[in-house]
PDB file of C-alpha atoms and ligand atoms in Angstrom:
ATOM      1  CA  UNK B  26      -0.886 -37.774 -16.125  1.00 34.00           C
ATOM      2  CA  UNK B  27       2.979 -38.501 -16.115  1.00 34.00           C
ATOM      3  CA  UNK B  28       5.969 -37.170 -14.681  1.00 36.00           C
ATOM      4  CA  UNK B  29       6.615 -38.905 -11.940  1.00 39.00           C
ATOM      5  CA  UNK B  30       9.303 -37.143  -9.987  1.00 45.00           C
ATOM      6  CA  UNK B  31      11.223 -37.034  -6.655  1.00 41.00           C
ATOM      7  CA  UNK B  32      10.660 -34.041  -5.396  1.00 48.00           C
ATOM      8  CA  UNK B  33      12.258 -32.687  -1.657  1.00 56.00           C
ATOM      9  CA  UNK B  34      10.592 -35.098   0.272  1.00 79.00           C
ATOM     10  CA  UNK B  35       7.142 -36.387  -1.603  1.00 89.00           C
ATOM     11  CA  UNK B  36       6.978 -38.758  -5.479  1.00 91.00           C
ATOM     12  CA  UNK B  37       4.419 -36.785  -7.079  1.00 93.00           C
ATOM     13  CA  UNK B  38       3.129 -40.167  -8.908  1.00 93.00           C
ATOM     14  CA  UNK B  39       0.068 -40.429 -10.711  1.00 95.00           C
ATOM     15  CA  UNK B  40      -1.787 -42.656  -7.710  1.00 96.00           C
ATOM     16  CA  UNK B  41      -1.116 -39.602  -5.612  1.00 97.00           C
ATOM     17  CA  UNK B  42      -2.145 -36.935  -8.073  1.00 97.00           C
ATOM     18  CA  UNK B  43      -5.071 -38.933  -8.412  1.00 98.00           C
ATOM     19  CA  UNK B  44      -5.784 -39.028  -4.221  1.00 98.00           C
ATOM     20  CA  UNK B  45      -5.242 -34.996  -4.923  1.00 98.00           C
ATOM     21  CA  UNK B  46      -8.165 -34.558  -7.327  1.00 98.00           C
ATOM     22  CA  UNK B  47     -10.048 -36.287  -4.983  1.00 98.00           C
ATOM     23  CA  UNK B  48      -9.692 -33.947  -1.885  1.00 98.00           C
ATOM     24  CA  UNK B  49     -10.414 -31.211  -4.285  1.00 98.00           C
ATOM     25  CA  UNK B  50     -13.040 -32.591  -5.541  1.00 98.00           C
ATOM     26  CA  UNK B  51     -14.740 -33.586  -2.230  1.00 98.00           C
ATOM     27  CA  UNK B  52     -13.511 -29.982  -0.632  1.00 98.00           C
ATOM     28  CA  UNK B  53     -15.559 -28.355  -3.983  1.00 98.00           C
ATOM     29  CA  UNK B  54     -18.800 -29.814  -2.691  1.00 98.00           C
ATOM     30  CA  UNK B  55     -18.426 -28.135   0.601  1.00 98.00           C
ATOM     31  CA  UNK B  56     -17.708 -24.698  -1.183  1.00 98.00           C
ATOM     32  CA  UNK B  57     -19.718 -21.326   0.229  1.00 98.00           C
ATOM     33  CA  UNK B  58     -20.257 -19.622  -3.303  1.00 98.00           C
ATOM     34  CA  UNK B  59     -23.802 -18.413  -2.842  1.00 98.00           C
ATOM     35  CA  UNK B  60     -22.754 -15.412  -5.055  1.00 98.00           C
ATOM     36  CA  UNK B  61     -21.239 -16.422  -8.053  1.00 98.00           C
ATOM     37  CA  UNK B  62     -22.944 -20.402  -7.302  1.00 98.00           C
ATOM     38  CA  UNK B  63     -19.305 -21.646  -9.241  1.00 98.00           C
ATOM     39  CA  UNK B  64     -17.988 -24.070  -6.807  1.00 98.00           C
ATOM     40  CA  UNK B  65     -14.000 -24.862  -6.438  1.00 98.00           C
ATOM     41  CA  UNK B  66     -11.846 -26.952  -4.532  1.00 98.00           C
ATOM     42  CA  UNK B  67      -8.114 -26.996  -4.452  1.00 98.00           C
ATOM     43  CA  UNK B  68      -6.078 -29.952  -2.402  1.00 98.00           C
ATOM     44  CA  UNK B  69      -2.355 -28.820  -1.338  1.00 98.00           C
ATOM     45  CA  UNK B  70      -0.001 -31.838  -0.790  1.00 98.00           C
ATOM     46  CA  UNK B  71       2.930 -30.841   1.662  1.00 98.00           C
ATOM     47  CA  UNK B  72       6.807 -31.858   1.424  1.00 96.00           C
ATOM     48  CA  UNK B  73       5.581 -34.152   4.026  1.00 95.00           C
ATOM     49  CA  UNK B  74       3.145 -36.018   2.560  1.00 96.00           C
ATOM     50  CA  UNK B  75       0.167 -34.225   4.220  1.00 97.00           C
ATOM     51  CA  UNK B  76      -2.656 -32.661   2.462  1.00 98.00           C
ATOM     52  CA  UNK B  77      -4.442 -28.944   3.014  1.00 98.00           C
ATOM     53  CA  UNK B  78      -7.945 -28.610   1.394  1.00 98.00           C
ATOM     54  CA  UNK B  79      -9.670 -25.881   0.633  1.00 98.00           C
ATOM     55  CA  UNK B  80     -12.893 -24.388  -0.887  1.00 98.00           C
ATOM     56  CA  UNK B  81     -13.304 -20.943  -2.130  1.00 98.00           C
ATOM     57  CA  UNK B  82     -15.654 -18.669   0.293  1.00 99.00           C
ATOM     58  CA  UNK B  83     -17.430 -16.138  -0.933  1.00 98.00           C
ATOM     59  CA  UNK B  84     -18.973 -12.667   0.756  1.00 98.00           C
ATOM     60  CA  UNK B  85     -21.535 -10.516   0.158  1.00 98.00           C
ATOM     61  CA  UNK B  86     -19.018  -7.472   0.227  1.00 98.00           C
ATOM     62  CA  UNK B  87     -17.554  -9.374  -3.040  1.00 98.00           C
ATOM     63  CA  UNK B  88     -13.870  -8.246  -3.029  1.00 98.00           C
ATOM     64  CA  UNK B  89     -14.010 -10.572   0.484  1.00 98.00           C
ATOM     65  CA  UNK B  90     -14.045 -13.436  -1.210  1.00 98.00           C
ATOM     66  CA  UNK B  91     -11.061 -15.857  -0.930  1.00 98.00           C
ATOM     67  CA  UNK B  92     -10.422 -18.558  -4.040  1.00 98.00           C
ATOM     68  CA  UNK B  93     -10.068 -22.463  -2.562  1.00 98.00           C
ATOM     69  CA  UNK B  94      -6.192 -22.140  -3.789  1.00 98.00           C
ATOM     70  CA  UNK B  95      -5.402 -19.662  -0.950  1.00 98.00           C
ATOM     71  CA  UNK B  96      -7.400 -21.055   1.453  1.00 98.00           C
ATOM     72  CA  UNK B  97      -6.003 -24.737   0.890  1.00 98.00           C
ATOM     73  CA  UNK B  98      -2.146 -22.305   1.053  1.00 98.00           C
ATOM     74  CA  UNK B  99      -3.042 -20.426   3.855  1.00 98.00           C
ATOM     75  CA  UNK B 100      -4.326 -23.127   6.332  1.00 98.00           C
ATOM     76  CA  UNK B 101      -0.805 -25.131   5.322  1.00 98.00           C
ATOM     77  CA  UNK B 102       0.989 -22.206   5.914  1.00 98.00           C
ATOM     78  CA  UNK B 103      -0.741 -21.387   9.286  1.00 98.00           C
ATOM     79  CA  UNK B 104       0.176 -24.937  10.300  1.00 98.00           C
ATOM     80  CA  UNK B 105       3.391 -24.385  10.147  1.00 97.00           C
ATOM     81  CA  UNK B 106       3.711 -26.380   6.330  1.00 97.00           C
ATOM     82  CA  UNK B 107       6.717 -24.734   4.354  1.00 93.00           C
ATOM     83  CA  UNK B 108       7.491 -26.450   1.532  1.00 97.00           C
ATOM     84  CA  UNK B 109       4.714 -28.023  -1.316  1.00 98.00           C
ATOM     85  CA  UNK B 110       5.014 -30.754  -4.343  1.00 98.00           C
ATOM     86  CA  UNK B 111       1.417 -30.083  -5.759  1.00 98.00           C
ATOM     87  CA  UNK B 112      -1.734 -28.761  -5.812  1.00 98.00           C
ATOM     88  CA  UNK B 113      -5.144 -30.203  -7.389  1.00 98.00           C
ATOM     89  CA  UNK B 114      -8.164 -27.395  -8.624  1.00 98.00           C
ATOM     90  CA  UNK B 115     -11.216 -28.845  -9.573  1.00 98.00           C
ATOM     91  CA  UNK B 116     -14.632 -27.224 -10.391  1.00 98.00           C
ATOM     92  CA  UNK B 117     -17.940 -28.069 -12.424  1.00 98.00           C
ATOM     93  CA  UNK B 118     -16.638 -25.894 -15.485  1.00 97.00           C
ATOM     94  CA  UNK B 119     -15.796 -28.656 -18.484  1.00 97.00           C
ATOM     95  CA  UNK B 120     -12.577 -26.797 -18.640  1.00 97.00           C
ATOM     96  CA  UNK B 121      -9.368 -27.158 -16.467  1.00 97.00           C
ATOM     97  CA  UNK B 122      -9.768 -24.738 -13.831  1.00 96.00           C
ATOM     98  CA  UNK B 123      -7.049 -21.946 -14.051  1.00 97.00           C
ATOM     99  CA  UNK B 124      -5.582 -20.547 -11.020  1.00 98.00           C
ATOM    100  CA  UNK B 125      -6.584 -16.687 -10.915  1.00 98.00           C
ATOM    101  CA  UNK B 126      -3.800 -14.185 -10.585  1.00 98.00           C
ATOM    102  CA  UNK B 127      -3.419 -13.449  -7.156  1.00 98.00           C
ATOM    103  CA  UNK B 128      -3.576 -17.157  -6.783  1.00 98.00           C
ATOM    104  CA  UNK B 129      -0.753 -17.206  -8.845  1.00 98.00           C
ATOM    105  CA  UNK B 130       1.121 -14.806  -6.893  1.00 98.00           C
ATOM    106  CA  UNK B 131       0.759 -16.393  -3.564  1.00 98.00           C
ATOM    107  CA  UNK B 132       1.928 -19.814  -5.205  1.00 98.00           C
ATOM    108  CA  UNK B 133       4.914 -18.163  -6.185  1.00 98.00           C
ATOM    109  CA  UNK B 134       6.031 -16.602  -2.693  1.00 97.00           C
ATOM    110  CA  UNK B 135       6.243 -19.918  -1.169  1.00 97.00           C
ATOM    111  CA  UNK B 136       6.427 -22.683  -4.414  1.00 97.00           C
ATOM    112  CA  UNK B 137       7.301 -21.706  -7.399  1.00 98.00           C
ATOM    113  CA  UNK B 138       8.391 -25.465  -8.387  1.00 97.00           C
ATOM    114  CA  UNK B 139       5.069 -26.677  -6.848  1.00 98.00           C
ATOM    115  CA  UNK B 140       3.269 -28.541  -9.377  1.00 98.00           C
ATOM    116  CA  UNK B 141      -0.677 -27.335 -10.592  1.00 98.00           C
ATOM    117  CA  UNK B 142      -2.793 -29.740 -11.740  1.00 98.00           C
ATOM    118  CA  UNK B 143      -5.738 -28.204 -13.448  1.00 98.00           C
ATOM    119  CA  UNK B 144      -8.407 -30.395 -13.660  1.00 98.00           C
ATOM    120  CA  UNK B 145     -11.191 -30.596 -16.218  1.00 97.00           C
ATOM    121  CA  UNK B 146     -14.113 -32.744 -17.266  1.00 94.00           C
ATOM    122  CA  UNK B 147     -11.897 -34.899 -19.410  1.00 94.00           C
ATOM    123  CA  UNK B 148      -8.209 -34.116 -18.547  1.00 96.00           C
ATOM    124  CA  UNK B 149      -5.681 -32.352 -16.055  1.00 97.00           C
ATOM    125  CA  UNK B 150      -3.174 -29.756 -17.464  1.00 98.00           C
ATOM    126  CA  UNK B 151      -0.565 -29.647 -15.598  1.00 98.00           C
ATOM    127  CA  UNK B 152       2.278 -26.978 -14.748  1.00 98.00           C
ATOM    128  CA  UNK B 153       4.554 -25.598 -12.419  1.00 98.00           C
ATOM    129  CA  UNK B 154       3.642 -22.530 -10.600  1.00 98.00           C
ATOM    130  CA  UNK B 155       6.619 -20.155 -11.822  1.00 98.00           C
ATOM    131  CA  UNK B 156       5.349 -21.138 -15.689  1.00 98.00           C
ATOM    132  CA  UNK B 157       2.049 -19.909 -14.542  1.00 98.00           C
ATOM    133  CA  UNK B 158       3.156 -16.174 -13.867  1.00 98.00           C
ATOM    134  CA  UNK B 159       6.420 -15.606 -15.832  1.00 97.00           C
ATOM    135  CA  UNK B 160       8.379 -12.520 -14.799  1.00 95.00           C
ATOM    136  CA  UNK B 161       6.568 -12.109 -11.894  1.00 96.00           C
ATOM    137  CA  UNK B 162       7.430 -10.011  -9.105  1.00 95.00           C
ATOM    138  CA  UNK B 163       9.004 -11.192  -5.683  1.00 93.00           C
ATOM    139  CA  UNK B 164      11.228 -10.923  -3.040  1.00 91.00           C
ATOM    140  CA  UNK B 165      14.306 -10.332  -5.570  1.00 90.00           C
ATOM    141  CA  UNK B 166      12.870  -7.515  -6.496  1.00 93.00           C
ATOM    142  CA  UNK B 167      12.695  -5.875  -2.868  1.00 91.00           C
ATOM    143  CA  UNK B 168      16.280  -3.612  -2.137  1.00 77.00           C
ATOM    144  CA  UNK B 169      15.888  -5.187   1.616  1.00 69.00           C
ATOM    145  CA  UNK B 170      16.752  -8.988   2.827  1.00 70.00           C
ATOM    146  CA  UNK B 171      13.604 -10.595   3.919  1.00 72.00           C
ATOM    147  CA  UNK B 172      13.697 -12.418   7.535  1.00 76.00           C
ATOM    148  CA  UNK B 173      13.135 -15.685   5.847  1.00 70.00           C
TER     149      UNK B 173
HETATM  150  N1  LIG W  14     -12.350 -19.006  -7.765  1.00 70.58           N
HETATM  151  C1  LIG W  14     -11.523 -19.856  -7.075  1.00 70.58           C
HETATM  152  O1  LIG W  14     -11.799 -20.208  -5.918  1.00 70.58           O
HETATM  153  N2  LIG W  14     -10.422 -20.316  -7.697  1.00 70.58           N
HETATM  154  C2  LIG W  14     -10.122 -20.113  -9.003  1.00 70.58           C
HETATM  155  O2  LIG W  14      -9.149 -20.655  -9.495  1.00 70.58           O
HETATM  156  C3  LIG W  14     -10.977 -19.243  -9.817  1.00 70.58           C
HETATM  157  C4  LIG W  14     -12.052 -18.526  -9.089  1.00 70.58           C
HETATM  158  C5  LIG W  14     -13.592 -18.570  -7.122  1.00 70.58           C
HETATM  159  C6  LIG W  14     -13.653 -17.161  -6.658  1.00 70.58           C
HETATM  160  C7  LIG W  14     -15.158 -16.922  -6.663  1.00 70.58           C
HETATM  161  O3  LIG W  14     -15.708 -17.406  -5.458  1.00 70.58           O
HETATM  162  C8  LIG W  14     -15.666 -17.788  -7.793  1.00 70.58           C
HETATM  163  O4  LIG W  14     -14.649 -18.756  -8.027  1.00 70.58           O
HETATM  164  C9  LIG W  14     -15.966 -17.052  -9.082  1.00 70.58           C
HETATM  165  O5  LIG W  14     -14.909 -16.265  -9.456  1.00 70.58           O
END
């Protein structure tokens, strides 16, 4: 893991990236996946240094379920969080666990610089939300002005 960077307000270094994989990690364990029984967590670090976890929950009317990424977004966002330097998914697959698309899309309405570390058995691919979804759509898109 490198790039250590100053973003807005938080240095995305590797000790921190590291305390990221770990709230995913421990938020995984906690996951409600009775369904599909594949268990992910996702850790959200904040502009401000603070940290949203979240674990995806499944439902027995399937479409329900909501992935760990949006869950660990939406809680941030509920609290008022704006702006975010990284994100941590873990799961038990050996590979690095990709970000679904609608995932994808929410990470790109409010951080498309926001840095995703994927995290595998044996290593952490990282990238930067936008990369993840190129040309997608968004607000630019819309003829109106948005309210924020
Ligand atoms: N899932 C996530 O929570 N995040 C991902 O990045 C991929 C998929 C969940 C949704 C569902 O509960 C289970 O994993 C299988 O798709």
């Amino acid at each position: 893991m490198v790039n250590d960077e100053l973003t807005a307000g938080v240095i995305v270094d590797d000790e921190l990236k590291k305390k990221l994989i770990e709230h995913a990690r421990a938020a995984q364990r906690n996951a409600y996946a009775p369904y599909s029984r594949f268990r992910v967590g996702a850790a959200l670090l904040a502009e401000d240094g603070s940290i949203y976890a979240g674990f995806n929950i499944e439902n027995s009317s399937y479409p329900a379920t909501v992935c760990a990424e949006r869950v660990a977004i939406y809680k941030a966002i509920s609290e008022g969080r704006k702006a975010f330097a990284a994100m941590a998914v873990t799961s038990d697959s050996p590979l690095p666990c990709a970000p679904c698309g609608v995932c994808r899309q929410v990470m790109m309405e409010f951080a498309p610089e926001m840095r995703v570390l994927m995290v595998g058995q044996d290593s952490v691919v990282e990238r930067r939300a936008k990369d993840l979804l190129p040309l997608s759509f968004g607000a630019d898109h819309m003829s109106h002005d948005r309210d924020e």
